[in-house]
C-alpha positions as YAML, in Angstrom:
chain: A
units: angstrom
residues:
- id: 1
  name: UNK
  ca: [0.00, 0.00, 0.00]
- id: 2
  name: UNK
  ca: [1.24, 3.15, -1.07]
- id: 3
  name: UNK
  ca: [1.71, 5.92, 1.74]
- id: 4
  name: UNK
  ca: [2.97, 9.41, 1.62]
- id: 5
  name: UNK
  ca: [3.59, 10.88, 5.26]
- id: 6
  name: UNK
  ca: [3.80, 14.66, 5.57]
- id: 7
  name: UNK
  ca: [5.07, 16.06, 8.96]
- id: 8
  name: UNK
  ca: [6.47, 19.70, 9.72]
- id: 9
  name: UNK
  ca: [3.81, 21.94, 8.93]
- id: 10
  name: UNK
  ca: [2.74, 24.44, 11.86]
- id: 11
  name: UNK
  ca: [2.68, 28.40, 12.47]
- id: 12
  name: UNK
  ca: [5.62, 30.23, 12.06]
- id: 13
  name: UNK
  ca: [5.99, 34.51, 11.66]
- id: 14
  name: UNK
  ca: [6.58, 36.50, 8.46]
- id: 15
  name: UNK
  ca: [10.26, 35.88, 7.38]
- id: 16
  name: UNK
  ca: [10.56, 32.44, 9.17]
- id: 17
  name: UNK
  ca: [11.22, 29.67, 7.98]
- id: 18
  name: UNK
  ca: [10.00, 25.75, 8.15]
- id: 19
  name: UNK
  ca: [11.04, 22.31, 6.65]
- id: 20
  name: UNK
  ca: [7.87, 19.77, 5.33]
- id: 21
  name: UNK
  ca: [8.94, 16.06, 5.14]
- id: 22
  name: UNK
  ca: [7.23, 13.57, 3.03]
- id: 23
  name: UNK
  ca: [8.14, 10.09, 3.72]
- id: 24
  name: UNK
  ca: [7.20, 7.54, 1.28]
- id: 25
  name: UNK
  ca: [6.59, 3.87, 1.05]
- id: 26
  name: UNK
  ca: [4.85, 1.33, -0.39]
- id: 27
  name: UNK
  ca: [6.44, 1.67, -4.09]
- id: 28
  name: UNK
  ca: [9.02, 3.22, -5.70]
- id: 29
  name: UNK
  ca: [8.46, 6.73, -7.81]
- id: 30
  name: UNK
  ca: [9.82, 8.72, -10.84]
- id: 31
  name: UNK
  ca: [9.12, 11.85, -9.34]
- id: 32
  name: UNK
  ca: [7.95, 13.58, -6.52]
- id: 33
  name: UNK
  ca: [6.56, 17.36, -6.03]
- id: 34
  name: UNK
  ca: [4.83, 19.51, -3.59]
- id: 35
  name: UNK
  ca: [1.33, 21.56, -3.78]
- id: 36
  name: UNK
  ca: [-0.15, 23.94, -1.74]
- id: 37
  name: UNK
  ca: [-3.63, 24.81, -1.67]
- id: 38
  name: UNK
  ca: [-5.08, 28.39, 0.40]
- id: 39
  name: UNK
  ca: [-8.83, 28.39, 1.01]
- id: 40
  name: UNK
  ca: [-10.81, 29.18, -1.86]
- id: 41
  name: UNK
  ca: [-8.01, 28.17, -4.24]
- id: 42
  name: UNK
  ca: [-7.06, 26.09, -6.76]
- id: 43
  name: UNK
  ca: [-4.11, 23.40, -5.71]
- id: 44
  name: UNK
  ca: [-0.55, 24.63, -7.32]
- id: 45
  name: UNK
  ca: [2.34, 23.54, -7.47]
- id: 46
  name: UNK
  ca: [5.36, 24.69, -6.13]
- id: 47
  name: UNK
  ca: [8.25, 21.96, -6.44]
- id: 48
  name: UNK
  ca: [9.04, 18.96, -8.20]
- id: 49
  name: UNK
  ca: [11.83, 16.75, -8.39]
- id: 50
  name: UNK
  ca: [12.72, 13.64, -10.85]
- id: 51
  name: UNK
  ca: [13.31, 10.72, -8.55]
- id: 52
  name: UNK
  ca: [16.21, 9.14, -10.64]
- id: 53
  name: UNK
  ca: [18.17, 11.91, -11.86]
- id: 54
  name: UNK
  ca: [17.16, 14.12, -8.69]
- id: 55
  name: UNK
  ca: [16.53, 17.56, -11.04]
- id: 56
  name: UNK
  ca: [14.79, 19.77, -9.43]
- id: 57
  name: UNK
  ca: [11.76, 23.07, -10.51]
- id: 58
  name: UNK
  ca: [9.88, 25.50, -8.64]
- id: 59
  name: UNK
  ca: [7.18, 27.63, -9.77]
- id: 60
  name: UNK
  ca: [8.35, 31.36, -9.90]
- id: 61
  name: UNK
  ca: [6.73, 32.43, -6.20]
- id: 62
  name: UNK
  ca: [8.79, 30.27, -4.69]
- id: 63
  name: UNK
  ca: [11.83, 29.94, -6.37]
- id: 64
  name: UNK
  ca: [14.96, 31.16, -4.65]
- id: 65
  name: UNK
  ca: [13.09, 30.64, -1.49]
- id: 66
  name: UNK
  ca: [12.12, 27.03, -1.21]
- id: 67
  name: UNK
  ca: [14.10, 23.98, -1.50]
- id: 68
  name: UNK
  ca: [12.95, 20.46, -2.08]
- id: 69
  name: UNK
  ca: [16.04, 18.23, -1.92]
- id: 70
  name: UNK
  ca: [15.81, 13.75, -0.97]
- id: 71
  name: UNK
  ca: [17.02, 11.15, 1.56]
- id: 72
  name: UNK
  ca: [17.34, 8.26, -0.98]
- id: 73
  name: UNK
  ca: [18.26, 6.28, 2.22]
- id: 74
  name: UNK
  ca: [14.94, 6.93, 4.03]
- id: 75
  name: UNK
  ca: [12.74, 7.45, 0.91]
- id: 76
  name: UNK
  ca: [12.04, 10.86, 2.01]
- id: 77
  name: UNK
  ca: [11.59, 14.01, 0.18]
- id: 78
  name: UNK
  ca: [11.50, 17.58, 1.88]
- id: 79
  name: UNK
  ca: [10.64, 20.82, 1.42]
- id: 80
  name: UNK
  ca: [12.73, 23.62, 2.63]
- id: 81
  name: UNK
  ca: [10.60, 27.11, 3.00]
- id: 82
  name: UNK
  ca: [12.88, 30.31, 4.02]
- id: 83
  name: UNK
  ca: [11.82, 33.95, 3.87]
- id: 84
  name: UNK
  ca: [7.93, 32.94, 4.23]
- id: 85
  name: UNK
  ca: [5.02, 35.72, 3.77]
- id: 86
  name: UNK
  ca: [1.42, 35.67, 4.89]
- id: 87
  name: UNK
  ca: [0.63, 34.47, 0.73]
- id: 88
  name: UNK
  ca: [2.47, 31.38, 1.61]
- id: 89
  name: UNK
  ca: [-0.20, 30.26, 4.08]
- id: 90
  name: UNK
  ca: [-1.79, 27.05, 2.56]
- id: 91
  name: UNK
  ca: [-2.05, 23.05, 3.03]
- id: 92
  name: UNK
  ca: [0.65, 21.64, 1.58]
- id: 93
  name: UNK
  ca: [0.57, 18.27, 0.14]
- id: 94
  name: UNK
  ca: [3.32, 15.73, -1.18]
- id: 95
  name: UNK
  ca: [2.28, 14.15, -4.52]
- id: 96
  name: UNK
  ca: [4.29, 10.98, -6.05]
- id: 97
  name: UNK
  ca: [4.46, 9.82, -9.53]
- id: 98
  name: UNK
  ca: [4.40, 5.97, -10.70]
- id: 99
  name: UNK
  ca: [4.44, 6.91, -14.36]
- id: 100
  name: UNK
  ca: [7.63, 7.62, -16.56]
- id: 101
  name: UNK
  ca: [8.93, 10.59, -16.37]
- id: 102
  name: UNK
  ca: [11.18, 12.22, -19.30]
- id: 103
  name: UNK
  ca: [13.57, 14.90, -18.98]
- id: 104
  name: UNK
  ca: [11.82, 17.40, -21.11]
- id: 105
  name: UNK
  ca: [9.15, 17.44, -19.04]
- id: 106
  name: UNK
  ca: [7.94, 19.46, -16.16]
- id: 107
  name: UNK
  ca: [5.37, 18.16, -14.05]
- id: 108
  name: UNK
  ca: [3.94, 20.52, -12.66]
- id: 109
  name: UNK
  ca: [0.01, 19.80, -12.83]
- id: 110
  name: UNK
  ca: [-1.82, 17.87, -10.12]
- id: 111
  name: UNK
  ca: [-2.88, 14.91, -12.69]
- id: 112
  name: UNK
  ca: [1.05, 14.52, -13.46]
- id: 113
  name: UNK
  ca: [0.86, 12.90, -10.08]
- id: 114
  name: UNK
  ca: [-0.87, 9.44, -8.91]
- id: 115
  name: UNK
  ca: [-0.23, 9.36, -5.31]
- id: 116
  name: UNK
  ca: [-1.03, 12.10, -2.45]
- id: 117
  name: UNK
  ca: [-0.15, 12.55, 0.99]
- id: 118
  name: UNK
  ca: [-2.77, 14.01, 3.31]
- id: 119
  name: UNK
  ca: [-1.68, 17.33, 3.75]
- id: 120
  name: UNK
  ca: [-0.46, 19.64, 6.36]
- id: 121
  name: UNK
  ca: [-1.08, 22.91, 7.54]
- id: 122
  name: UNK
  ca: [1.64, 26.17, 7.33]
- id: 123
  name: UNK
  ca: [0.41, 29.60, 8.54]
- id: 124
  name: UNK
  ca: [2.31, 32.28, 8.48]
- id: 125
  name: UNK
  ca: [1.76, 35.06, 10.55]
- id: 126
  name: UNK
  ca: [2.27, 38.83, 9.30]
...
């Protein structure tokens, strides 16, 4: 059975910073991302990373300010957040893929992924 378990989310103020973990089991993936979805808002995306050759893409909000890096060890993908803003307040969920994933390609739509973690709160306070 396939299980993606976030942990790390909680309240932190403006300019803070926190680090989501996603720990995965159950299967192996070709590539893993993180979403975030505020109330009344569609789920984006806001990393991804390609499991085998462990490239990594953020959406432009985020870049230079989040970091989603892997524990191939412990199956475990993070999310680094620094320099976090009141807009950065959302659930935040781990997605896997079981698909093939080619180089060309960024995957950065929720139906590029088949496997999601429950989510986890981050509120940042202004």
């Amino acid at each position: 059975q396939v299980q993606l378990a976030e942990s790390g989310g909680r309240f932190v103020q403006a300019g803070g910073s926190l680090k989501l973990s996603c720990a995965a089991s159950g299967r192996s993936f070709y590539a893993m991302g993180w979403f975030r979805q505020a109330p009344g808002k569609e789920r984006e995306f806001t990393a991804g990373m390609r499991w085998s050759s462990g490239s990594v893409y953020y959406e432009d909000s985020v870049k230079g300010r989040f970091t989603i890096s892997r524990d191939n060890a412990k199956n475990t993908v993070y999310l680094q957040m620094n320099s976090l803003t009141p807009e950065d307040t959302a659930v935040y969920f781990c997605a896997a893929r079981g698909r093939t994933v080619y180089d060309t390609i960024y995957y950065r739509l929720p139906n590029d992924y088949d496997y999601w973690g429950q989510g986890i709160q981050v509120t940042v306070s202004s």
